[in-house]
Coordinates of C-alpha atoms in Angstrom, one line a residue:
M1 CA -8.0 12.2 24.4
K2 CA -5.9 9.3 23.3
K3 CA -4.7 11.1 20.0
K4 CA -3.8 14.0 22.1
V5 CA -1.7 12.0 24.6
L6 CA 0.0 10.3 21.6
A7 CA 1.0 13.8 20.2
L8 CA 2.4 14.5 23.5
G9 CA 4.4 11.5 23.6
L10 CA 5.4 12.2 19.9
A11 CA 6.9 15.8 21.0
A12 CA 8.3 14.2 24.2
V13 CA 10.4 11.9 21.9
M14 CA 11.7 14.3 19.6
L15 CA 15.3 14.3 20.6
L16 CA 15.4 10.2 20.7
A17 CA 14.0 10.5 17.2
I18 CA 16.6 12.8 15.8
L19 CA 18.9 10.0 16.9
A20 CA 17.0 7.0 16.0
G21 CA 15.5 8.4 13.0
Y22 CA 11.7 8.8 14.1
T23 CA 9.4 11.1 16.0
P24 CA 6.4 9.2 16.9
A25 CA 3.0 9.9 16.5
D26 CA -11.3 5.5 12.3
K27 CA -11.9 3.6 10.0
P28 CA -13.2 0.6 11.8
T29 CA -11.8 -2.9 11.1
P30 CA -12.5 -4.0 7.5
T31 CA -14.2 -7.3 7.3
P32 CA -14.1 -8.8 3.6
A33 CA -16.5 -10.8 1.8
P34 CA -15.0 -14.3 0.9
V35 CA -13.1 -15.0 -2.2
D36 CA -13.6 -18.2 -4.3
P37 CA -11.8 -20.0 -5.4
T38 CA -8.3 -19.8 -3.8
P39 CA -5.9 -18.4 -6.6
D40 CA -3.4 -20.5 -8.1
V41 CA 0.2 -20.1 -6.8
V42 CA 2.8 -19.8 -9.5
D43 CA 6.0 -21.8 -8.8
P44 CA 8.9 -19.2 -8.1
T45 CA 11.8 -18.8 -10.5
P46 CA 14.5 -18.7 -9.9
D47 CA 15.6 -20.1 -6.4
A48 CA 16.8 -17.0 -4.5
G49 CA 18.6 -18.9 -1.7
K50 CA 18.4 -18.1 1.7
S51 CA 19.7 -14.5 1.2
L52 CA 18.7 -13.4 4.9
E53 CA 20.0 -16.3 6.9
G54 CA 20.5 -15.5 10.8
Q55 CA 18.7 -11.9 10.3
T56 CA 15.8 -11.1 12.5
L57 CA 12.9 -9.0 11.0
K58 CA 10.3 -7.1 13.2
V59 CA 6.8 -6.7 11.4
A60 CA 4.1 -5.0 12.8
A61 CA 0.7 -5.4 11.1
I62 CA -2.7 -4.0 12.0
E63 CA -5.0 -7.0 12.7
T64 CA -8.5 -6.3 10.9
A65 CA -11.1 -8.9 10.1
Y66 CA -8.8 -10.1 7.3
G67 CA -7.5 -12.0 10.3
A68 CA -4.0 -12.5 11.6
Q69 CA -3.6 -15.7 10.1
M70 CA -2.7 -14.4 6.6
W71 CA 0.0 -12.3 8.1
Q72 CA 1.5 -15.4 10.2
D73 CA 1.3 -17.4 6.8
V74 CA 3.2 -14.8 4.9
C75 CA 5.8 -14.3 7.5
K76 CA 6.3 -18.1 7.5
A77 CA 6.6 -18.2 3.7
F78 CA 9.1 -15.1 3.7
E79 CA 11.2 -17.0 6.3
E80 CA 11.1 -20.3 4.2
E81 CA 12.2 -18.1 1.2
T82 CA 14.8 -16.2 2.5
G83 CA 16.0 -17.7 5.8
A84 CA 15.1 -14.9 8.0
T85 CA 13.4 -15.1 11.2
V86 CA 10.1 -12.7 11.5
E87 CA 9.0 -11.4 14.8
L88 CA 5.4 -10.5 13.9
T89 CA 3.0 -8.4 15.8
T90 CA -0.5 -8.1 15.0
E91 CA -3.1 -6.2 17.0
A92 CA -6.4 -4.5 16.3
N93 CA -5.1 -1.5 18.5
L94 CA -1.8 -1.5 16.7
E95 CA -0.9 2.0 17.5
D96 CA -1.6 1.6 21.3
V97 CA 1.0 -1.3 21.3
L98 CA 3.5 0.4 19.1
D99 CA 3.5 3.8 20.9
P100 CA 5.6 3.1 23.9
Q101 CA 8.0 1.0 22.2
I102 CA 8.6 3.8 19.7
Q103 CA 9.1 5.9 22.4
A104 CA 11.7 3.8 24.0
G105 CA 13.5 3.7 20.5
N106 CA 12.4 0.2 19.6
F107 CA 11.0 0.4 16.0
P108 CA 9.5 -2.2 13.8
D109 CA 11.3 -2.9 10.6
V110 CA 8.0 -3.0 8.5
V111 CA 4.5 -1.5 9.3
H112 CA 1.2 -2.3 7.8
L113 CA -1.1 0.4 8.9
A114 CA -3.1 2.7 6.6
T115 CA -3.7 6.4 6.8
G116 CA -7.3 7.7 7.6
R117 CA -7.4 6.2 11.1
E118 CA -8.3 8.1 14.3
A119 CA -4.8 7.7 15.8
A120 CA -3.1 9.1 12.7
M121 CA 0.1 7.4 13.3
T122 CA 1.0 6.9 9.9
E123 CA 0.3 10.5 9.0
Q124 CA 2.6 11.5 11.6
F125 CA 5.4 9.7 10.2
I126 CA 4.3 11.0 6.9
N127 CA 4.2 14.5 8.0
N128 CA 7.6 14.4 9.9
K129 CA 9.2 12.6 6.9
L130 CA 10.4 9.8 8.7
L131 CA 9.7 7.1 6.2
V132 CA 12.3 5.1 4.1
D133 CA 12.2 5.8 0.4
L134 CA 10.7 2.9 -1.2
T135 CA 11.2 4.0 -4.7
D136 CA 14.2 1.4 -5.1
V137 CA 11.9 -1.5 -3.9
L138 CA 10.0 -1.0 -7.2
D139 CA 13.1 -2.0 -9.3
M140 CA 13.8 -5.1 -6.7
T141 CA 13.4 -8.6 -8.1
V142 CA 10.6 -10.1 -6.0
P143 CA 12.2 -12.8 -3.7
G144 CA 11.9 -16.4 -5.2
E145 CA 10.8 -14.9 -8.6
S146 CA 12.2 -13.3 -11.7
A147 CA 9.6 -10.5 -11.9
K148 CA 10.1 -7.0 -10.7
V149 CA 8.0 -5.5 -8.0
S150 CA 7.0 -2.8 -10.7
D151 CA 6.0 -5.6 -13.0
K152 CA 3.5 -7.0 -10.4
I153 CA 1.6 -3.6 -9.3
V154 CA -1.0 -2.4 -11.4
G155 CA -0.3 1.0 -13.3
G156 CA -1.3 4.2 -11.3
F157 CA -1.2 2.6 -7.8
T158 CA 2.4 3.9 -7.0
D159 CA 1.9 7.4 -8.5
T160 CA -0.9 9.0 -5.9
G161 CA -0.7 11.1 -3.0
V162 CA -1.4 8.2 -0.7
T163 CA 2.0 6.4 -1.9
N164 CA 3.8 9.5 -3.0
P165 CA 3.0 11.9 0.0
Y166 CA 5.5 14.5 -1.0
G167 CA 5.0 15.1 -4.7
D168 CA 8.5 14.5 -5.6
G169 CA 8.1 11.4 -7.8
H170 CA 9.5 9.2 -4.9
T171 CA 7.3 6.2 -3.3
Y172 CA 7.6 6.1 0.3
L173 CA 4.3 3.8 1.2
A174 CA 3.8 0.5 -0.6
P175 CA 0.1 0.2 -1.9
M176 CA -1.5 -2.8 -0.3
F177 CA -4.9 -3.9 0.1
Y178 CA -7.5 -1.8 -1.8
S179 CA -11.4 -1.6 -1.7
P180 CA -13.7 0.6 -4.0
C181 CA -15.7 2.9 -1.7
G182 CA -18.9 4.1 -2.6
L183 CA -22.7 4.4 -1.5
F184 CA -24.0 1.0 0.0
Y185 CA -27.4 0.3 0.2
N186 CA -30.4 -2.4 0.2
A187 CA -31.1 -3.4 -3.3
G188 CA -34.1 -5.2 -2.3
L189 CA -35.6 -2.0 -0.8
L190 CA -35.5 -0.2 -4.0
N191 CA -36.8 -3.2 -6.0
E192 CA -39.7 -3.8 -3.3
K193 CA -40.5 0.1 -3.6
G194 CA -39.9 0.4 -7.3
W195 CA -37.3 3.0 -6.8
S196 CA -34.7 3.7 -9.4
L197 CA -31.1 4.1 -8.3
P198 CA -30.0 7.9 -8.6
T199 CA -27.5 8.7 -11.1
T200 CA -27.5 12.6 -10.5
W201 CA -27.7 14.5 -7.1
D202 CA -30.9 16.0 -8.4
E203 CA -32.4 12.4 -8.5
M204 CA -30.9 11.7 -5.2
W205 CA -33.0 14.6 -3.6
A206 CA -35.9 13.3 -5.3
L207 CA -35.7 10.1 -4.0
G208 CA -34.8 11.5 -0.5
D209 CA -38.3 13.2 -0.7
T210 CA -39.9 10.2 -1.6
A211 CA -38.3 8.1 1.1
K212 CA -39.0 10.7 3.9
A213 CA -42.7 10.5 3.0
E214 CA -42.6 6.6 4.1
G215 CA -40.5 7.4 7.2
I216 CA -37.3 6.4 5.5
Y217 CA -34.1 8.7 5.5
L218 CA -32.0 9.0 2.6
F219 CA -28.5 8.9 4.1
T220 CA -26.3 7.7 7.2
Y221 CA -22.7 7.3 7.9
P222 CA -20.7 5.0 10.2
T223 CA -18.4 8.0 11.4
T224 CA -17.1 11.1 10.1
G225 CA -13.9 9.2 9.1
Y226 CA -15.8 7.9 6.3
F227 CA -16.4 11.3 4.7
D228 CA -12.7 11.2 3.5
A229 CA -13.5 8.7 0.8
F230 CA -16.9 10.4 0.3
F231 CA -15.4 13.7 0.0
Y232 CA -12.7 12.6 -2.3
A233 CA -15.2 11.1 -4.7
L234 CA -17.3 14.2 -4.4
M235 CA -14.7 16.5 -5.3
Y236 CA -13.6 14.3 -8.3
S237 CA -17.2 13.9 -9.6
V238 CA -17.7 17.8 -9.0
G239 CA -14.6 19.1 -10.6
G240 CA -12.7 16.3 -12.5
P241 CA -8.9 15.7 -12.0
D242 CA -7.8 19.4 -12.2
F243 CA -10.0 20.6 -9.3
Y244 CA -9.3 17.4 -7.3
N245 CA -5.6 17.8 -7.6
K246 CA -5.5 21.6 -6.6
A247 CA -8.0 20.8 -3.6
L248 CA -5.6 17.9 -2.4
N249 CA -2.9 20.4 -2.3
Y250 CA -4.9 23.2 -0.5
E251 CA -4.5 25.7 -3.5
E252 CA -5.1 29.2 -2.3
G253 CA -8.8 30.2 -3.2
I254 CA -9.9 26.5 -4.2
W255 CA -12.8 26.6 -1.8
D256 CA -14.5 29.9 -3.4
T257 CA -14.6 28.3 -6.8
A258 CA -17.9 27.2 -8.3
E259 CA -16.6 23.7 -7.8
G260 CA -15.7 24.3 -4.3
Q261 CA -19.0 25.8 -3.6
K262 CA -20.8 23.0 -5.0
C263 CA -19.1 20.5 -2.8
F264 CA -20.1 22.3 0.3
E265 CA -23.7 22.8 -1.0
I266 CA -24.1 19.0 -1.5
V267 CA -22.8 18.0 1.7
A268 CA -25.0 20.5 3.4
K269 CA -27.9 19.4 1.8
L270 CA -27.2 15.9 2.6
A271 CA -27.0 16.4 6.2
S272 CA -30.4 17.4 6.2
Y273 CA -31.7 14.2 4.7
T274 CA -29.5 12.2 7.3
N275 CA -31.0 10.0 9.7
P276 CA -30.9 12.2 12.9
K277 CA -29.8 9.2 15.1
T278 CA -26.3 9.4 13.4
P279 CA -24.2 11.8 15.0
S280 CA -24.7 10.1 18.5
Q281 CA -23.7 6.9 17.1
A282 CA -20.8 7.9 14.8
N283 CA -17.8 6.9 17.0
D284 CA -15.6 3.9 17.0
A285 CA -18.0 2.2 19.7
D286 CA -21.1 2.7 18.0
F287 CA -20.5 3.0 14.3
T288 CA -22.2 -0.4 13.5
K289 CA -25.4 0.7 14.7
N290 CA -25.3 3.7 12.1
Q291 CA -24.7 0.7 9.5
Q292 CA -27.6 -1.2 11.1
L293 CA -29.9 1.7 9.8
V294 CA -29.4 0.6 6.2
L295 CA -29.8 -3.0 6.9
D296 CA -33.0 -2.1 9.0
N297 CA -34.5 0.1 6.2
E298 CA -34.2 3.1 8.5
A299 CA -31.6 4.8 5.9
I300 CA -31.3 4.2 2.3
F301 CA -27.1 5.1 1.5
M302 CA -24.2 4.9 3.7
P303 CA -20.6 5.7 2.5
N304 CA -18.3 2.3 3.0
G305 CA -15.9 -0.1 1.6
T306 CA -16.3 -3.6 0.3
W307 CA -15.3 -4.9 4.0
I308 CA -18.9 -4.1 5.0
V309 CA -20.3 -7.1 3.9
G310 CA -18.1 -9.2 6.1
E311 CA -18.5 -6.7 9.1
M312 CA -22.2 -7.1 9.1
A313 CA -22.4 -10.7 8.3
N314 CA -24.1 -11.6 11.4
A315 CA -26.3 -8.8 11.9
T316 CA -30.0 -8.9 11.5
R317 CA -31.6 -7.3 8.4
A318 CA -34.9 -6.6 6.7
D319 CA -36.8 -9.4 4.9
G320 CA -35.3 -9.5 1.3
F321 CA -32.3 -7.4 2.0
E322 CA -29.8 -7.6 -0.8
W323 CA -26.5 -5.6 -0.7
G324 CA -26.1 -2.9 -3.5
M325 CA -23.2 -0.6 -4.1
C326 CA -23.0 2.6 -6.6
P327 CA -20.6 5.5 -6.9
L328 CA -21.6 9.0 -5.8
P329 CA -23.9 10.4 -8.4
A330 CA -22.9 12.7 -11.1
V331 CA -23.6 16.4 -11.0
E332 CA -25.1 16.6 -14.4
A333 CA -26.9 14.2 -16.5
G334 CA -24.9 12.1 -19.0
K335 CA -21.7 12.5 -16.6
N336 CA -19.7 10.1 -14.6
G337 CA -20.2 9.4 -10.9
A338 CA -17.3 8.7 -9.0
S339 CA -15.8 6.0 -6.6
Y340 CA -12.9 6.6 -4.2
C341 CA -10.2 3.7 -4.1
W342 CA -9.4 3.3 -0.6
L343 CA -5.8 1.8 -0.2
E344 CA -3.9 0.5 2.7
Q345 CA -0.2 1.0 3.0
A346 CA 2.9 -0.7 4.3
W347 CA 6.0 1.3 5.1
I348 CA 9.5 1.2 6.8
P349 CA 10.2 3.7 9.5
S350 CA 13.4 5.8 9.1
G351 CA 14.2 4.2 12.7
A352 CA 14.2 0.9 11.4
A353 CA 17.3 -1.4 12.4
N354 CA 17.1 -3.5 9.4
V355 CA 16.2 -1.5 6.4
D356 CA 17.6 -3.8 3.5
A357 CA 15.9 -6.9 4.8
A358 CA 12.7 -4.8 5.5
K359 CA 12.8 -3.6 1.8
Q360 CA 13.1 -7.4 0.7
F361 CA 10.1 -8.2 2.7
V362 CA 8.0 -5.5 1.1
A363 CA 8.9 -6.8 -2.0
F364 CA 7.9 -10.1 -1.0
L365 CA 4.3 -8.7 -0.2
Y366 CA 3.8 -8.7 -4.1
S367 CA 4.9 -12.2 -4.4
D368 CA 2.7 -14.9 -6.0
K369 CA 2.9 -16.9 -2.9
A370 CA 2.2 -13.7 -0.6
C371 CA -0.9 -12.6 -2.9
A372 CA -2.5 -15.7 -3.0
I373 CA -2.5 -16.1 0.9
F374 CA -3.7 -12.4 1.1
A375 CA -6.5 -13.1 -1.4
Q376 CA -7.7 -16.3 0.1
A377 CA -8.6 -14.0 3.3
G378 CA -10.4 -11.6 1.1
A379 CA -7.4 -9.1 0.9
I380 CA -7.2 -8.0 -2.5
Q381 CA -4.0 -6.2 -3.4
P382 CA -3.4 -3.9 -6.7
V383 CA -1.6 -6.5 -8.5
A384 CA -2.7 -8.1 -11.9
G385 CA -5.2 -11.0 -11.8
Q386 CA -6.0 -10.7 -8.1
T387 CA -9.6 -9.9 -8.9
D388 CA -10.2 -12.7 -11.6
N389 CA -11.4 -15.1 -9.1
L390 CA -13.9 -12.8 -7.4
E391 CA -17.3 -14.1 -6.8
G392 CA -20.7 -12.8 -5.5
D393 CA -20.8 -9.3 -3.8
N394 CA -17.0 -8.7 -4.3
K395 CA -17.2 -9.3 -8.2
M396 CA -19.9 -6.9 -8.1
F397 CA -18.3 -4.2 -5.9
Y398 CA -14.8 -4.5 -7.6
S399 CA -16.5 -4.2 -11.2
I400 CA -17.7 -0.5 -10.4
Y401 CA -14.9 1.0 -12.4
D402 CA -15.7 -1.5 -15.3
N403 CA -19.2 0.1 -15.1
G404 CA -18.5 3.5 -15.9
A405 CA -17.4 5.2 -12.4
D406 CA -14.5 7.5 -12.6
A407 CA -11.5 6.3 -9.8
A408 CA -10.7 8.9 -7.6
M409 CA -7.1 8.0 -5.6
G410 CA -4.9 10.3 -3.5
N411 CA -4.8 12.1 -0.2
F412 CA -4.8 15.4 1.0
A413 CA -1.0 16.6 0.8
A414 CA 1.0 16.2 3.9
Y415 CA 1.6 19.2 6.2
D416 CA 3.7 19.8 9.4
T417 CA 1.6 19.2 12.3
T418 CA 4.3 20.1 14.9
G419 CA 2.5 23.6 15.6
G420 CA -0.5 22.0 16.6
L421 CA -2.6 22.0 13.5
P422 CA -5.9 19.7 13.4
S423 CA -6.0 16.8 11.3
V424 CA -7.9 17.0 8.0
R425 CA -10.5 14.8 9.4
E426 CA -11.1 17.2 12.6
A427 CA -11.0 20.0 10.4
F428 CA -13.0 19.0 7.3
F429 CA -15.3 16.1 8.4
D430 CA -15.8 16.0 12.0
P431 CA -18.0 19.2 11.7
V432 CA -20.7 17.0 9.7
N433 CA -21.8 15.8 13.0
G434 CA -22.7 19.4 13.9
L435 CA -24.4 20.1 10.7
V436 CA -26.5 17.0 11.1
A437 CA -27.4 17.8 14.8
G438 CA -28.0 21.3 14.1
T439 CA -25.1 22.5 16.3
T440 CA -22.9 23.7 13.5
T441 CA -24.2 26.1 10.8
V442 CA -23.1 25.5 7.2
D443 CA -21.2 28.9 7.3
Q444 CA -19.1 27.9 10.4
W445 CA -18.2 24.8 8.7
I446 CA -17.1 26.4 5.5
A447 CA -15.2 29.2 7.3
G448 CA -13.5 26.3 9.3
V449 CA -12.4 24.3 6.1
K450 CA -11.2 27.5 4.6
T451 CA -9.0 28.6 7.6
A452 CA -7.7 25.1 7.9
S453 CA -6.9 24.8 4.1
D454 CA -4.9 28.0 4.6
S455 CA -3.0 26.7 7.5
F456 CA -2.1 23.5 5.9
R457 CA -0.9 24.9 2.6
A458 CA 1.5 27.2 4.5
A459 CA 2.7 24.1 6.4
L460 CA 3.2 21.7 3.4
V461 CA 5.8 19.2 3.6
G462 CA 8.0 19.2 0.6

C-alpha cells in the first residue's frame, strides 16, 4: 500500500517536478562484519583550500546497520576540507522522510539510496530521467587529493546497468558499497553430515533429496526481493554474458530460448525444495525468521549478501554453526558458478539546488579519508586496496571471485512506469512466493514474466 501511495504522490507532483527538475517516486538493512585493522589514511595532496566556504549542502543517506556515524564523520571531513556546511539526514525509512519534502519541492543535493528497495524511489528517479549526469565527476580531482575519481574506482564498476542505466555511455549513479551475493549456509552442518558443497545444479538436487530424508529443506529466502541478485547470477551462469545482457534489456523472445527456459526450470524446481514456512515470513517484518531457518538447520541455503553476518550476529544458532558462502552452481560440470555483485549507489536529483557542490561531495566519497571511514564501519567501496585489510568471514566472502566464480553486475534496463507498469520485482520475483505455497503455477509465472518483459521493452527509457 505504501508503494501505491508513493506512486500517487509522485504523479500529483508532476507539474512541480517539471519546474523543479523532479517527478518523485527490500532489501532489509545490511549489517556488515567488522573490518580489521582500520585502513591507513593517506595524507591528501595538494591542499584544495576552502572552495565551498559559505555554501550549504543537503545530503540524505539511508541508515543501514553500517550505522549513521560513518556518514556524520564523512560529512564532517568534507566540511573541514571544503569549508561547506552539510545538513545530513540519515534514516532507515529514508523514502518516507524524503517523499513529503520532495513533493514540496525541497530536494536533497546528494542521495545515497540503492535500487532494489520496496519503495523503489531510486528506480522512479531513474525511470523518469531525473538524475544529474555524473560522467564529468569521474574526471574531477578528488577534493584534497591529486588523483581523479576515475583513478580511484576499480575498473568495470562505472560501466554497468547499475550506474549507467540508459546504455548511453554516461554515468548517472555513483558506485558505492558493494557486496558479493551468493548462497549462504552453515558450513558446520555440511561438515557434520559429510555432505559435499554442490558445484552443479544436479548435485544441488541430489543434496536436496539427501537432506529431505533427514527433515532438512534445501532452500529458503529472506524475501522475494533477494531473487534479484539470485536471478542475475542464475542468468549469467546459465547463458553467459550474451544471454545475460539480452535478458537485462528484455530482448524479444529471450524467455523462449533454451537459456531462458533453463532459468525458469531451475527456479521452479528450487521452489519445490524450499522450506514451506518461507512465503508467510518473506516480508520486511519477518524476513529474519527465514534467515533463522538456516541458523537452526531447517534449511541449508539462502541467497544473501555479506551483511548477513552482522545482521544475525545476536541470533541463536545450532551447535557448531559456521558461516559459509558459495556462488550459484554451474549448469554443467567444469563450468563456473556465478555470484552477483550487489552495489549501492549515490546520486544527485535533477532538482538539487547545489549541483556543483554536490558533485564535489560525490567526488569526496572516493577520497582516502572517506574510504577509511566507511571501511572502518565495514562498508566496502569499489576502490583499489579496500579489501586488503579484511579478515575472517569478510575475507572469505570477498574472495569469491578470486576462487573462480563469475561476477555478474548490472540491472534490468530502466523503463517508463507512468503507464502503471509493475516493477521487475513485482512481475518477476514476487510470484515465487506463490510457487512455493502452491497458489501460483509455473505456467502462470512464466506467462507473467513474458508479458511483463514485452511491456518493459516497449517502455524502455533511452
